[in-house]
PDB file of C-alpha atoms in Angstrom:
ATOM      1  CA  MET V 233     -26.019 -57.200 107.124  1.00 51.00           C
ATOM      2  CA  SER V 234     -25.488 -55.438 103.802  1.00 55.00           C
ATOM      3  CA  PRO V 235     -28.420 -55.347 101.367  1.00 59.00           C
ATOM      4  CA  LEU V 236     -28.431 -57.687  98.394  1.00 58.00           C
ATOM      5  CA  PRO V 237     -27.246 -56.146  95.121  1.00 58.00           C
ATOM      6  CA  ARG V 238     -30.062 -54.818  92.992  1.00 88.00           C
ATOM      7  CA  TYR V 239     -28.562 -55.976  89.686  1.00 94.00           C
ATOM      8  CA  ARG V 240     -26.518 -59.000  88.747  1.00 95.00           C
ATOM      9  CA  SER V 241     -22.832 -58.309  88.226  1.00 95.00           C
ATOM     10  CA  VAL V 242     -20.358 -60.070  85.960  1.00 97.00           C
ATOM     11  CA  LYS V 243     -18.694 -62.963  87.754  1.00 96.00           C
ATOM     12  CA  ARG V 244     -16.384 -63.915  84.917  1.00 96.00           C
ATOM     13  CA  VAL V 245     -15.699 -63.061  81.289  1.00 97.00           C
ATOM     14  CA  MET V 246     -14.761 -66.298  79.591  1.00 95.00           C
ATOM     15  CA  PRO V 247     -11.675 -66.639  77.398  1.00 94.00           C
ATOM     16  CA  ARG V 248     -12.191 -66.959  73.669  1.00 92.00           C
ATOM     17  CA  PRO V 249     -10.796 -70.280  72.408  1.00 94.00           C
ATOM     18  CA  PRO V 250      -9.610 -70.594  68.801  1.00 95.00           C
ATOM     19  CA  LYS V 251     -12.081 -71.463  66.087  1.00 97.00           C
ATOM     20  CA  HIS V 252     -12.295 -74.938  64.651  1.00 97.00           C
ATOM     21  CA  TRP V 253     -14.213 -76.666  61.886  1.00 98.00           C
ATOM     22  CA  VAL V 254     -17.115 -79.003  62.521  1.00 97.00           C
ATOM     23  CA  GLY V 255     -17.185 -80.958  59.304  1.00 96.00           C
ATOM     24  CA  ASP V 256     -16.477 -78.601  56.407  1.00 97.00           C
ATOM     25  CA  GLY V 257     -19.492 -76.314  56.855  1.00 97.00           C
ATOM     26  CA  PHE V 258     -19.392 -74.928  60.383  1.00 98.00           C
ATOM     27  CA  HIS V 259     -16.445 -72.726  61.423  1.00 98.00           C
ATOM     28  CA  VAL V 260     -17.192 -72.261  65.113  1.00 98.00           C
ATOM     29  CA  PHE V 261     -15.662 -71.244  68.396  1.00 96.00           C
ATOM     30  CA  PRO V 262     -16.764 -72.803  71.712  1.00 97.00           C
ATOM     31  CA  VAL V 263     -18.404 -69.862  73.468  1.00 97.00           C
ATOM     32  CA  PHE V 264     -18.520 -71.426  76.936  1.00 97.00           C
ATOM     33  CA  ALA V 265     -14.810 -72.267  76.781  1.00 94.00           C
ATOM     34  CA  ASP V 266     -13.659 -74.179  79.880  1.00 94.00           C
ATOM     35  CA  LEU V 267     -17.073 -73.886  81.544  1.00 96.00           C
ATOM     36  CA  ALA V 268     -18.675 -76.251  79.018  1.00 97.00           C
ATOM     37  CA  PHE V 269     -20.334 -79.214  80.744  1.00 98.00           C
ATOM     38  CA  LYS V 270     -19.846 -77.594  84.183  1.00 97.00           C
ATOM     39  CA  GLU V 271     -22.486 -77.063  86.879  1.00 96.00           C
ATOM     40  CA  GLU V 272     -21.923 -73.276  86.800  1.00 97.00           C
ATOM     41  CA  ILE V 273     -23.853 -73.035  83.520  1.00 98.00           C
ATOM     42  CA  SER V 274     -26.420 -75.807  84.108  1.00 99.00           C
ATOM     43  CA  PRO V 275     -28.794 -76.648  82.486  1.00 99.00           C
ATOM     44  CA  LEU V 276     -26.771 -75.421  79.503  1.00 99.00           C
ATOM     45  CA  LEU V 277     -23.869 -77.581  78.374  1.00 99.00           C
ATOM     46  CA  MET V 278     -22.158 -76.199  75.309  1.00 98.00           C
ATOM     47  CA  PHE V 279     -22.468 -73.321  72.831  1.00 98.00           C
ATOM     48  CA  ASP V 280     -20.822 -73.206  69.393  1.00 98.00           C
ATOM     49  CA  TYR V 281     -21.058 -69.969  67.411  1.00 98.00           C
ATOM     50  CA  ALA V 282     -20.242 -69.600  63.714  1.00 98.00           C
ATOM     51  CA  ALA V 283     -19.626 -65.903  63.044  1.00 98.00           C
ATOM     52  CA  PRO V 284     -20.681 -64.478  59.659  1.00 98.00           C
ATOM     53  CA  LYS V 285     -18.583 -66.113  56.950  1.00 98.00           C
ATOM     54  CA  GLN V 286     -18.826 -65.921  53.187  1.00 98.00           C
ATOM     55  CA  PHE V 287     -19.103 -69.239  51.367  1.00 98.00           C
ATOM     56  CA  SER V 288     -18.724 -69.572  47.608  1.00 98.00           C
ATOM     57  CA  SER V 289     -21.227 -71.439  45.483  1.00 97.00           C
ATOM     58  CA  LYS V 290     -20.603 -75.150  45.156  1.00 93.00           C
ATOM     59  CA  VAL V 291     -21.602 -78.024  42.904  1.00 92.00           C
ATOM     60  CA  GLY V 292     -22.207 -81.420  44.442  1.00 91.00           C
ATOM     61  CA  LYS V 293     -22.368 -82.470  48.075  1.00 94.00           C
ATOM     62  CA  PRO V 294     -23.305 -79.631  50.461  1.00 96.00           C
ATOM     63  CA  ARG V 295     -20.823 -78.573  53.121  1.00 98.00           C
ATOM     64  CA  GLY V 296     -21.656 -79.832  56.583  1.00 97.00           C
ATOM     65  CA  VAL V 297     -21.208 -82.699  58.995  1.00 97.00           C
ATOM     66  CA  GLY V 298     -22.203 -86.290  58.313  1.00 94.00           C
ATOM     67  CA  GLN V 299     -24.336 -88.634  60.345  1.00 94.00           C
ATOM     68  CA  HIS V 300     -23.489 -88.755  64.052  1.00 95.00           C
ATOM     69  CA  PRO V 301     -25.260 -89.850  67.253  1.00 97.00           C
ATOM     70  CA  HIS V 302     -26.542 -88.002  70.322  1.00 97.00           C
ATOM     71  CA  ARG V 303     -28.046 -89.189  73.603  1.00 98.00           C
ATOM     72  CA  GLY V 304     -29.118 -87.583  76.872  1.00 98.00           C
ATOM     73  CA  PHE V 305     -29.602 -83.915  75.955  1.00 99.00           C
ATOM     74  CA  GLU V 306     -31.110 -81.455  73.470  1.00 98.00           C
ATOM     75  CA  THR V 307     -29.558 -79.395  70.684  1.00 98.00           C
ATOM     76  CA  VAL V 308     -30.844 -75.927  69.793  1.00 98.00           C
ATOM     77  CA  THR V 309     -29.822 -74.587  66.377  1.00 98.00           C
ATOM     78  CA  LEU V 310     -30.407 -70.952  65.365  1.00 98.00           C
ATOM     79  CA  ALA V 311     -29.849 -69.700  61.824  1.00 98.00           C
ATOM     80  CA  PHE V 312     -29.035 -65.974  61.737  1.00 98.00           C
ATOM     81  CA  GLN V 313     -27.892 -65.768  58.093  1.00 98.00           C
ATOM     82  CA  GLY V 314     -28.080 -68.548  55.537  1.00 98.00           C
ATOM     83  CA  GLU V 315     -29.849 -71.873  55.962  1.00 98.00           C
ATOM     84  CA  VAL V 316     -29.155 -75.267  57.547  1.00 98.00           C
ATOM     85  CA  GLU V 317     -30.675 -78.538  56.360  1.00 97.00           C
ATOM     86  CA  HIS V 318     -30.962 -81.593  58.562  1.00 95.00           C
ATOM     87  CA  HIS V 319     -31.902 -85.244  58.288  1.00 92.00           C
ATOM     88  CA  ASP V 320     -32.227 -87.854  61.036  1.00 89.00           C
ATOM     89  CA  SER V 321     -32.717 -91.543  61.741  1.00 90.00           C
ATOM     90  CA  THR V 322     -36.451 -91.123  62.369  1.00 84.00           C
ATOM     91  CA  GLY V 323     -36.896 -90.034  58.760  1.00 85.00           C
ATOM     92  CA  LYS V 324     -37.442 -86.382  59.632  1.00 85.00           C
ATOM     93  CA  SER V 325     -35.778 -83.680  57.535  1.00 90.00           C
ATOM     94  CA  GLY V 326     -36.145 -79.978  56.928  1.00 92.00           C
ATOM     95  CA  VAL V 327     -34.567 -76.569  56.455  1.00 97.00           C
ATOM     96  CA  ILE V 328     -33.773 -74.115  59.250  1.00 98.00           C
ATOM     97  CA  LYS V 329     -34.188 -70.762  57.517  1.00 98.00           C
ATOM     98  CA  GLU V 330     -32.995 -67.336  58.660  1.00 98.00           C
ATOM     99  CA  GLY V 331     -34.556 -66.550  62.029  1.00 98.00           C
ATOM    100  CA  ASP V 332     -35.797 -70.103  62.563  1.00 98.00           C
ATOM    101  CA  VAL V 333     -34.885 -72.362  65.474  1.00 98.00           C
ATOM    102  CA  GLN V 334     -34.654 -76.136  65.602  1.00 97.00           C
ATOM    103  CA  TRP V 335     -34.988 -77.652  69.087  1.00 97.00           C
ATOM    104  CA  MET V 336     -34.021 -81.322  68.895  1.00 96.00           C
ATOM    105  CA  THR V 337     -34.468 -83.755  71.777  1.00 97.00           C
ATOM    106  CA  ALA V 338     -31.918 -86.547  71.422  1.00 97.00           C
ATOM    107  CA  GLY V 339     -33.290 -88.352  74.472  1.00 97.00           C
ATOM    108  CA  ARG V 340     -32.589 -92.083  74.300  1.00 97.00           C
ATOM    109  CA  GLY V 341     -30.712 -91.661  71.051  1.00 97.00           C
ATOM    110  CA  ILE V 342     -30.831 -90.231  67.568  1.00 97.00           C
ATOM    111  CA  LEU V 343     -28.591 -90.190  64.496  1.00 96.00           C
ATOM    112  CA  HIS V 344     -28.605 -87.022  62.426  1.00 94.00           C
ATOM    113  CA  GLN V 345     -26.659 -84.931  59.954  1.00 96.00           C
ATOM    114  CA  GLU V 346     -26.535 -81.183  59.349  1.00 97.00           C
ATOM    115  CA  TYR V 347     -25.376 -79.336  56.263  1.00 97.00           C
ATOM    116  CA  HIS V 348     -25.770 -76.143  54.241  1.00 98.00           C
ATOM    117  CA  SER V 349     -29.098 -75.870  52.460  1.00 97.00           C
ATOM    118  CA  LYS V 350     -29.383 -76.538  48.752  1.00 96.00           C
ATOM    119  CA  LYS V 351     -29.947 -72.817  48.205  1.00 96.00           C
ATOM    120  CA  LEU V 352     -26.836 -71.757  50.131  1.00 97.00           C
ATOM    121  CA  THR V 353     -24.804 -74.471  48.404  1.00 97.00           C
ATOM    122  CA  ARG V 354     -25.999 -73.482  44.936  1.00 97.00           C
ATOM    123  CA  GLU V 355     -25.840 -69.695  45.324  1.00 97.00           C
ATOM    124  CA  GLY V 356     -23.227 -69.184  48.033  1.00 97.00           C
ATOM    125  CA  GLY V 357     -23.594 -66.390  50.557  1.00 98.00           C
ATOM    126  CA  THR V 358     -23.082 -65.301  54.136  1.00 98.00           C
ATOM    127  CA  PHE V 359     -23.588 -67.970  56.771  1.00 98.00           C
ATOM    128  CA  GLU V 360     -24.030 -67.326  60.518  1.00 99.00           C
ATOM    129  CA  MET V 361     -25.494 -69.701  63.070  1.00 98.00           C
ATOM    130  CA  CYS V 362     -25.132 -71.112  66.539  1.00 98.00           C
ATOM    131  CA  GLN V 363     -25.913 -74.334  68.330  1.00 98.00           C
ATOM    132  CA  LEU V 364     -26.461 -74.808  72.051  1.00 99.00           C
ATOM    133  CA  TRP V 365     -26.639 -78.047  73.959  1.00 99.00           C
ATOM    134  CA  VAL V 366     -29.189 -78.162  76.796  1.00 99.00           C
ATOM    135  CA  ASN V 367     -29.008 -80.923  79.389  1.00 99.00           C
ATOM    136  CA  LEU V 368     -31.945 -83.182  80.138  1.00 99.00           C
ATOM    137  CA  PRO V 369     -32.878 -84.002  83.746  1.00 99.00           C
ATOM    138  CA  LYS V 370     -31.931 -87.590  84.623  1.00 98.00           C
ATOM    139  CA  LYS V 371     -35.577 -88.692  84.635  1.00 98.00           C
ATOM    140  CA  HIS V 372     -35.863 -87.574  80.995  1.00 99.00           C
ATOM    141  CA  LYS V 373     -32.463 -88.741  79.685  1.00 98.00           C
ATOM    142  CA  MET V 374     -34.117 -91.582  77.788  1.00 97.00           C
ATOM    143  CA  ALA V 375     -37.069 -89.568  76.487  1.00 97.00           C
ATOM    144  CA  LYS V 376     -38.404 -90.248  73.023  1.00 95.00           C
ATOM    145  CA  PRO V 377     -36.369 -88.368  70.377  1.00 95.00           C
ATOM    146  CA  GLY V 378     -38.166 -85.513  68.676  1.00 92.00           C
ATOM    147  CA  TYR V 379     -38.054 -82.076  67.095  1.00 92.00           C
ATOM    148  CA  GLN V 380     -39.593 -78.696  67.608  1.00 95.00           C
ATOM    149  CA  GLY V 381     -39.280 -76.816  64.331  1.00 95.00           C
ATOM    150  CA  ILE V 382     -39.857 -73.224  65.411  1.00 98.00           C
ATOM    151  CA  MET V 383     -40.349 -70.778  62.561  1.00 98.00           C
ATOM    152  CA  ASN V 384     -39.290 -67.166  62.983  1.00 98.00           C
ATOM    153  CA  GLU V 385     -42.847 -65.852  62.736  1.00 98.00           C
ATOM    154  CA  ASN V 386     -43.906 -68.110  65.625  1.00 98.00           C
ATOM    155  CA  ILE V 387     -41.308 -66.782  68.072  1.00 98.00           C
ATOM    156  CA  PRO V 388     -42.832 -64.171  70.416  1.00 97.00           C
ATOM    157  CA  VAL V 389     -41.232 -60.727  70.096  1.00 96.00           C
ATOM    158  CA  VAL V 390     -41.349 -58.330  73.041  1.00 95.00           C
ATOM    159  CA  ASN V 391     -40.724 -54.590  72.830  1.00 94.00           C
ATOM    160  CA  LEU V 392     -38.245 -53.156  75.312  1.00 96.00           C
ATOM    161  CA  PRO V 393     -38.291 -51.877  77.943  1.00 92.00           C
ATOM    162  CA  LEU V 394     -40.845 -54.173  79.534  1.00 89.00           C
ATOM    163  CA  GLY V 395     -43.985 -52.446  80.729  1.00 78.00           C
ATOM    164  CA  ALA V 396     -43.468 -49.304  78.649  1.00 73.00           C
ATOM    165  CA  GLU V 397     -46.478 -47.397  77.348  1.00 70.00           C
ATOM    166  CA  GLU V 398     -47.485 -48.263  73.799  1.00 69.00           C
ATOM    167  CA  ASP V 399     -46.629 -44.797  72.505  1.00 69.00           C
ATOM    168  CA  SER V 400     -43.233 -44.629  74.252  1.00 77.00           C
ATOM    169  CA  GLU V 401     -39.951 -44.968  72.376  1.00 84.00           C
ATOM    170  CA  SER V 402     -38.834 -48.554  71.842  1.00 90.00           C
ATOM    171  CA  LEU V 403     -35.306 -49.373  72.981  1.00 95.00           C
ATOM    172  CA  GLY V 404     -35.215 -52.692  71.173  1.00 96.00           C
ATOM    173  CA  THR V 405     -36.814 -56.108  70.958  1.00 96.00           C
ATOM    174  CA  ALA V 406     -36.356 -59.555  72.458  1.00 98.00           C
ATOM    175  CA  ARG V 407     -37.266 -62.795  70.712  1.00 98.00           C
ATOM    176  CA  ILE V 408     -38.284 -65.271  73.402  1.00 99.00           C
ATOM    177  CA  ILE V 409     -37.082 -68.619  72.116  1.00 99.00           C
ATOM    178  CA  ALA V 410     -37.543 -70.300  75.496  1.00 99.00           C
ATOM    179  CA  GLY V 411     -38.540 -69.329  79.010  1.00 98.00           C
ATOM    180  CA  GLU V 412     -40.450 -66.261  80.100  1.00 97.00           C
ATOM    181  CA  LEU V 413     -39.797 -62.540  79.842  1.00 96.00           C
ATOM    182  CA  GLY V 414     -42.306 -60.544  81.819  1.00 89.00           C
ATOM    183  CA  ASP V 415     -45.710 -62.039  81.056  1.00 92.00           C
ATOM    184  CA  ASN V 416     -44.535 -63.441  77.727  1.00 95.00           C
ATOM    185  CA  LYS V 417     -43.763 -67.131  77.240  1.00 97.00           C
ATOM    186  CA  GLY V 418     -41.237 -68.510  74.793  1.00 98.00           C
ATOM    187  CA  ALA V 419     -41.909 -70.680  71.776  1.00 98.00           C
ATOM    188  CA  ALA V 420     -40.069 -73.827  72.873  1.00 99.00           C
ATOM    189  CA  LYS V 421     -41.303 -76.483  75.266  1.00 98.00           C
ATOM    190  CA  THR V 422     -38.548 -77.515  77.679  1.00 98.00           C
ATOM    191  CA  TYR V 423     -38.010 -80.335  80.174  1.00 99.00           C
ATOM    192  CA  SER V 424     -36.695 -77.932  82.834  1.00 98.00           C
ATOM    193  CA  PRO V 425     -36.814 -74.124  83.172  1.00 98.00           C
ATOM    194  CA  VAL V 426     -34.588 -72.647  80.431  1.00 99.00           C
ATOM    195  CA  GLN V 427     -34.242 -69.007  79.362  1.00 98.00           C
ATOM    196  CA  MET V 428     -33.111 -68.220  75.810  1.00 99.00           C
ATOM    197  CA  TRP V 429     -33.640 -64.685  74.512  1.00 99.00           C
ATOM    198  CA  ASP V 430     -32.320 -63.154  71.281  1.00 99.00           C
ATOM    199  CA  VAL V 431     -32.138 -59.418  72.005  1.00 99.00           C
ATOM    200  CA  ASN V 432     -31.661 -56.555  69.533  1.00 98.00           C
ATOM    201  CA  LEU V 433     -30.638 -53.194  71.007  1.00 98.00           C
ATOM    202  CA  PRO V 434     -30.255 -50.579  68.251  1.00 97.00           C
ATOM    203  CA  LYS V 435     -29.936 -47.377  70.321  1.00 96.00           C
ATOM    204  CA  GLU V 436     -26.507 -46.426  71.645  1.00 97.00           C
ATOM    205  CA  GLY V 437     -26.626 -45.142  75.218  1.00 97.00           C
ATOM    206  CA  SER V 438     -29.938 -46.766  76.110  1.00 96.00           C
ATOM    207  CA  GLU V 439     -30.245 -48.779  79.325  1.00 96.00           C
ATOM    208  CA  VAL V 440     -32.486 -51.834  79.474  1.00 96.00           C
ATOM    209  CA  GLU V 441     -33.442 -54.089  82.390  1.00 95.00           C
ATOM    210  CA  PHE V 442     -34.363 -57.762  82.253  1.00 97.00           C
ATOM    211  CA  PRO V 443     -35.923 -59.751  85.104  1.00 96.00           C
ATOM    212  CA  PHE V 444     -34.067 -63.025  85.573  1.00 96.00           C
ATOM    213  CA  ALA V 445     -34.884 -65.542  88.315  1.00 95.00           C
ATOM    214  CA  ALA V 446     -32.426 -65.189  91.192  1.00 94.00           C
ATOM    215  CA  ASN V 447     -31.865 -68.949  91.456  1.00 95.00           C
ATOM    216  CA  HIS V 448     -31.144 -69.396  87.737  1.00 97.00           C
ATOM    217  CA  ASN V 449     -27.708 -69.416  86.151  1.00 98.00           C
ATOM    218  CA  CYS V 450     -27.366 -66.535  83.686  1.00 98.00           C
ATOM    219  CA  ILE V 451     -25.024 -65.898  80.750  1.00 98.00           C
ATOM    220  CA  VAL V 452     -24.756 -62.894  78.417  1.00 99.00           C
ATOM    221  CA  PHE V 453     -23.288 -63.376  74.923  1.00 99.00           C
ATOM    222  CA  VAL V 454     -22.612 -60.362  72.696  1.00 99.00           C
ATOM    223  CA  ARG V 455     -23.261 -61.375  69.115  1.00 98.00           C
ATOM    224  CA  MET V 456     -22.693 -57.916  67.611  1.00 98.00           C
ATOM    225  CA  GLY V 457     -21.801 -54.505  69.027  1.00 98.00           C
ATOM    226  CA  SER V 458     -20.980 -53.952  72.686  1.00 98.00           C
ATOM    227  CA  VAL V 459     -22.674 -53.411  76.040  1.00 99.00           C
ATOM    228  CA  GLU V 460     -21.870 -52.530  79.602  1.00 98.00           C
ATOM    229  CA  VAL V 461     -23.383 -54.796  82.230  1.00 98.00           C
ATOM    230  CA  LEU V 462     -24.316 -52.629  85.216  1.00 96.00           C
ATOM    231  CA  GLY V 463     -24.144 -54.676  88.400  1.00 94.00           C
ATOM    232  CA  GLY V 464     -24.305 -54.168  92.128  1.00 91.00           C
ATOM    233  CA  GLU V 465     -26.335 -51.892  94.348  1.00 88.00           C
ATOM    234  CA  VAL V 466     -28.464 -49.202  92.767  1.00 84.00           C
ATOM    235  CA  GLU V 467     -26.453 -46.429  94.435  1.00 81.00           C
ATOM    236  CA  ASP V 468     -23.108 -47.875  93.357  1.00 86.00           C
ATOM    237  CA  LEU V 469     -23.384 -49.676  90.021  1.00 91.00           C
ATOM    238  CA  LYS V 470     -20.211 -51.177  88.558  1.00 93.00           C
ATOM    239  CA  ALA V 471     -19.878 -51.349  84.768  1.00 95.00           C
ATOM    240  CA  SER V 472     -18.331 -54.342  82.992  1.00 97.00           C
ATOM    241  CA  GLN V 473     -17.838 -53.840  79.255  1.00 97.00           C
ATOM    242  CA  LEU V 474     -18.395 -56.680  76.805  1.00 98.00           C
ATOM    243  CA  GLY V 475     -17.408 -56.440  73.153  1.00 98.00           C
ATOM    244  CA  PRO V 476     -18.257 -58.471  70.059  1.00 97.00           C
ATOM    245  CA  GLN V 477     -18.419 -62.216  70.790  1.00 97.00           C
ATOM    246  CA  ASP V 478     -17.599 -61.760  74.480  1.00 98.00           C
ATOM    247  CA  VAL V 479     -19.480 -63.980  76.901  1.00 98.00           C
ATOM    248  CA  ALA V 480     -19.998 -63.332  80.597  1.00 98.00           C
ATOM    249  CA  LEU V 481     -21.127 -65.605  83.402  1.00 98.00           C
ATOM    250  CA  MET V 482     -23.287 -63.562  85.745  1.00 97.00           C
ATOM    251  CA  SER V 483     -23.154 -63.713  89.525  1.00 94.00           C
ATOM    252  CA  THR V 484     -25.608 -65.783  91.539  1.00 89.00           C
ATOM    253  CA  ASP V 485     -25.807 -63.366  94.454  1.00 83.00           C
ATOM    254  CA  GLY V 486     -29.554 -63.249  94.941  1.00 83.00           C
ATOM    255  CA  SER V 487     -30.199 -60.499  92.413  1.00 88.00           C
ATOM    256  CA  ALA V 488     -33.209 -61.006  90.160  1.00 91.00           C
ATOM    257  CA  MET V 489     -32.503 -58.255  87.619  1.00 95.00           C
ATOM    258  CA  LEU V 490     -30.022 -57.784  84.804  1.00 97.00           C
ATOM    259  CA  LYS V 491     -29.184 -54.324  83.460  1.00 97.00           C
ATOM    260  CA  VAL V 492     -27.231 -53.433  80.318  1.00 98.00           C
ATOM    261  CA  ARG V 493     -26.179 -50.176  78.690  1.00 98.00           C
ATOM    262  CA  VAL V 494     -25.823 -50.222  74.908  1.00 98.00           C
ATOM    263  CA  MET V 495     -22.409 -48.968  73.786  1.00 98.00           C
ATOM    264  CA  GLU V 496     -22.798 -49.282  69.998  1.00 98.00           C
ATOM    265  CA  PRO V 497     -25.769 -48.872  67.656  1.00 97.00           C
ATOM    266  CA  GLY V 498     -27.054 -52.116  66.231  1.00 96.00           C
ATOM    267  CA  THR V 499     -26.003 -54.236  69.193  1.00 99.00           C
ATOM    268  CA  SER V 500     -27.344 -57.781  69.459  1.00 99.00           C
ATOM    269  CA  ILE V 501     -26.975 -60.021  72.508  1.00 99.00           C
ATOM    270  CA  MET V 502     -28.235 -63.367  73.715  1.00 99.00           C
ATOM    271  CA  ILE V 503     -29.333 -63.840  77.326  1.00 99.00           C
ATOM    272  CA  LEU V 504     -29.232 -67.485  78.322  1.00 99.00           C
ATOM    273  CA  GLY V 505     -29.599 -69.674  81.382  1.00 98.00           C
ATOM    274  CA  GLY V 506     -31.991 -71.607  83.504  1.00 98.00           C
ATOM    275  CA  GLU V 507     -32.583 -73.464  86.731  1.00 98.00           C
ATOM    276  CA  PRO V 508     -29.557 -75.617  87.662  1.00 98.00           C
ATOM    277  CA  LEU V 509     -30.279 -79.340  87.526  1.00 98.00           C
ATOM    278  CA  ASN V 510     -27.864 -80.116  90.386  1.00 98.00           C
ATOM    279  CA  GLU V 511     -27.227 -83.570  88.948  1.00 98.00           C
ATOM    280  CA  PRO V 512     -23.963 -85.313  87.989  1.00 98.00           C
ATOM    281  CA  ILE V 513     -22.760 -84.627  84.439  1.00 98.00           C
ATOM    282  CA  ALA V 514     -20.947 -87.418  82.608  1.00 98.00           C
ATOM    283  CA  HIS V 515     -19.881 -86.405  79.107  1.00 98.00           C
ATOM    284  CA  ARG V 516     -18.043 -88.117  76.291  1.00 96.00           C
ATOM    285  CA  GLY V 517     -18.251 -86.911  72.707  1.00 95.00           C
ATOM    286  CA  PRO V 518     -21.894 -86.817  71.567  1.00 96.00           C
ATOM    287  CA  PHE V 519     -23.296 -88.381  74.751  1.00 98.00           C
ATOM    288  CA  VAL V 520     -24.248 -86.623  78.007  1.00 99.00           C
ATOM    289  CA  MET V 521     -25.449 -88.829  80.841  1.00 99.00           C
ATOM    290  CA  ASN V 522     -25.188 -88.950  84.652  1.00 98.00           C
ATOM    291  CA  THR V 523     -22.707 -91.810  85.149  1.00 98.00           C
ATOM    292  CA  GLN V 524     -19.726 -93.376  83.392  1.00 98.00           C
ATOM    293  CA  GLU V 525     -21.628 -96.652  83.160  1.00 98.00           C
ATOM    294  CA  GLN V 526     -24.427 -94.900  81.265  1.00 98.00           C
ATOM    295  CA  LEU V 527     -21.836 -93.452  78.879  1.00 98.00           C
ATOM    296  CA  ARG V 528     -20.381 -96.909  78.255  1.00 98.00           C
ATOM    297  CA  GLN V 529     -23.860 -98.244  77.559  1.00 98.00           C
ATOM    298  CA  ALA V 530     -24.519 -95.399  75.113  1.00 97.00           C
ATOM    299  CA  MET V 531     -21.367 -96.293  73.188  1.00 97.00           C
ATOM    300  CA  VAL V 532     -22.290 -99.995  73.150  1.00 97.00           C
ATOM    301  CA  ASP V 533     -25.803 -99.197  71.932  1.00 96.00           C
ATOM    302  CA  PHE V 534     -24.403 -96.997  69.167  1.00 96.00           C
ATOM    303  CA  GLN V 535     -21.849 -99.593  68.067  1.00 95.00           C
ATOM    304  CA  ASN V 536     -24.534-102.285  68.020  1.00 95.00           C
ATOM    305  CA  GLY V 537     -26.853-100.208  65.861  1.00 92.00           C
ATOM    306  CA  LYS V 538     -29.454 -99.738  68.582  1.00 89.00           C
ATOM    307  CA  MET V 539     -29.386 -95.949  68.606  1.00 88.00           C
ATOM    308  CA  GLY V 540     -31.831 -94.032  66.472  1.00 78.00           C
ATOM    309  CA  ARG V 541     -34.362 -96.832  66.125  1.00 70.00           C
TER     310      ARG V 541
END
């Protein structure tokens, strides 16, 4: 019997679908492509990324997307540059500023709208953000709607590599939005184990390792720069190069470590994943449930004005 690989290898680099507009404020491409809403990426569902884009100043209604419903999952919105405002049917509202994260539990149903902040609308500027959808386990599909407004300063930041001496050279940092990295726990509370790390790797040529549970699905998204993912056995590592806005689904071969080599200075990646729910996924538009009947009920509830109360 051959030994298990020491490091996770790339199973698949996903195609890059064309960009599209969500409302008039979010010019995104679907990062997960044809794997969206598939078991291979569970508990994640979908990932829209809006690359840096310059918006002119504007008078009047902010750019964005109007009121719409959700049920059965959570949305996670990260603002990298610029600001996003939101308002929902519970009366909650706020601004997601640069570096902040909004973790919204739609649960049994919520109506909300998202748009450029008053500041970005008035002054114009560069806008960059992403939004992920995270599935809820079936026992929590009808949870009470709610928000976790996570400010940048409250997100734990870990120096890399893990376990290095305090006076050793830092190879970068990881913001732990959710999950655990080493002995460090993320800022978000989740209904199932989810990993969401925002990693900055400034030093070209450096190699960094990340522990990642062997039974968890794992995805690497390159936001800026480029990396090589080094997978396989220690004595025979295979390099898979990922460039800007590439996304790779990692193997589930029993390996519990991820290793990357930085190919450009100023590289930034996101490492995402979690424990698969192993439950049926029924999806239609803004609703994610377990059965078609539950989807039909969600639509009926929305049409009858029962959602968001």
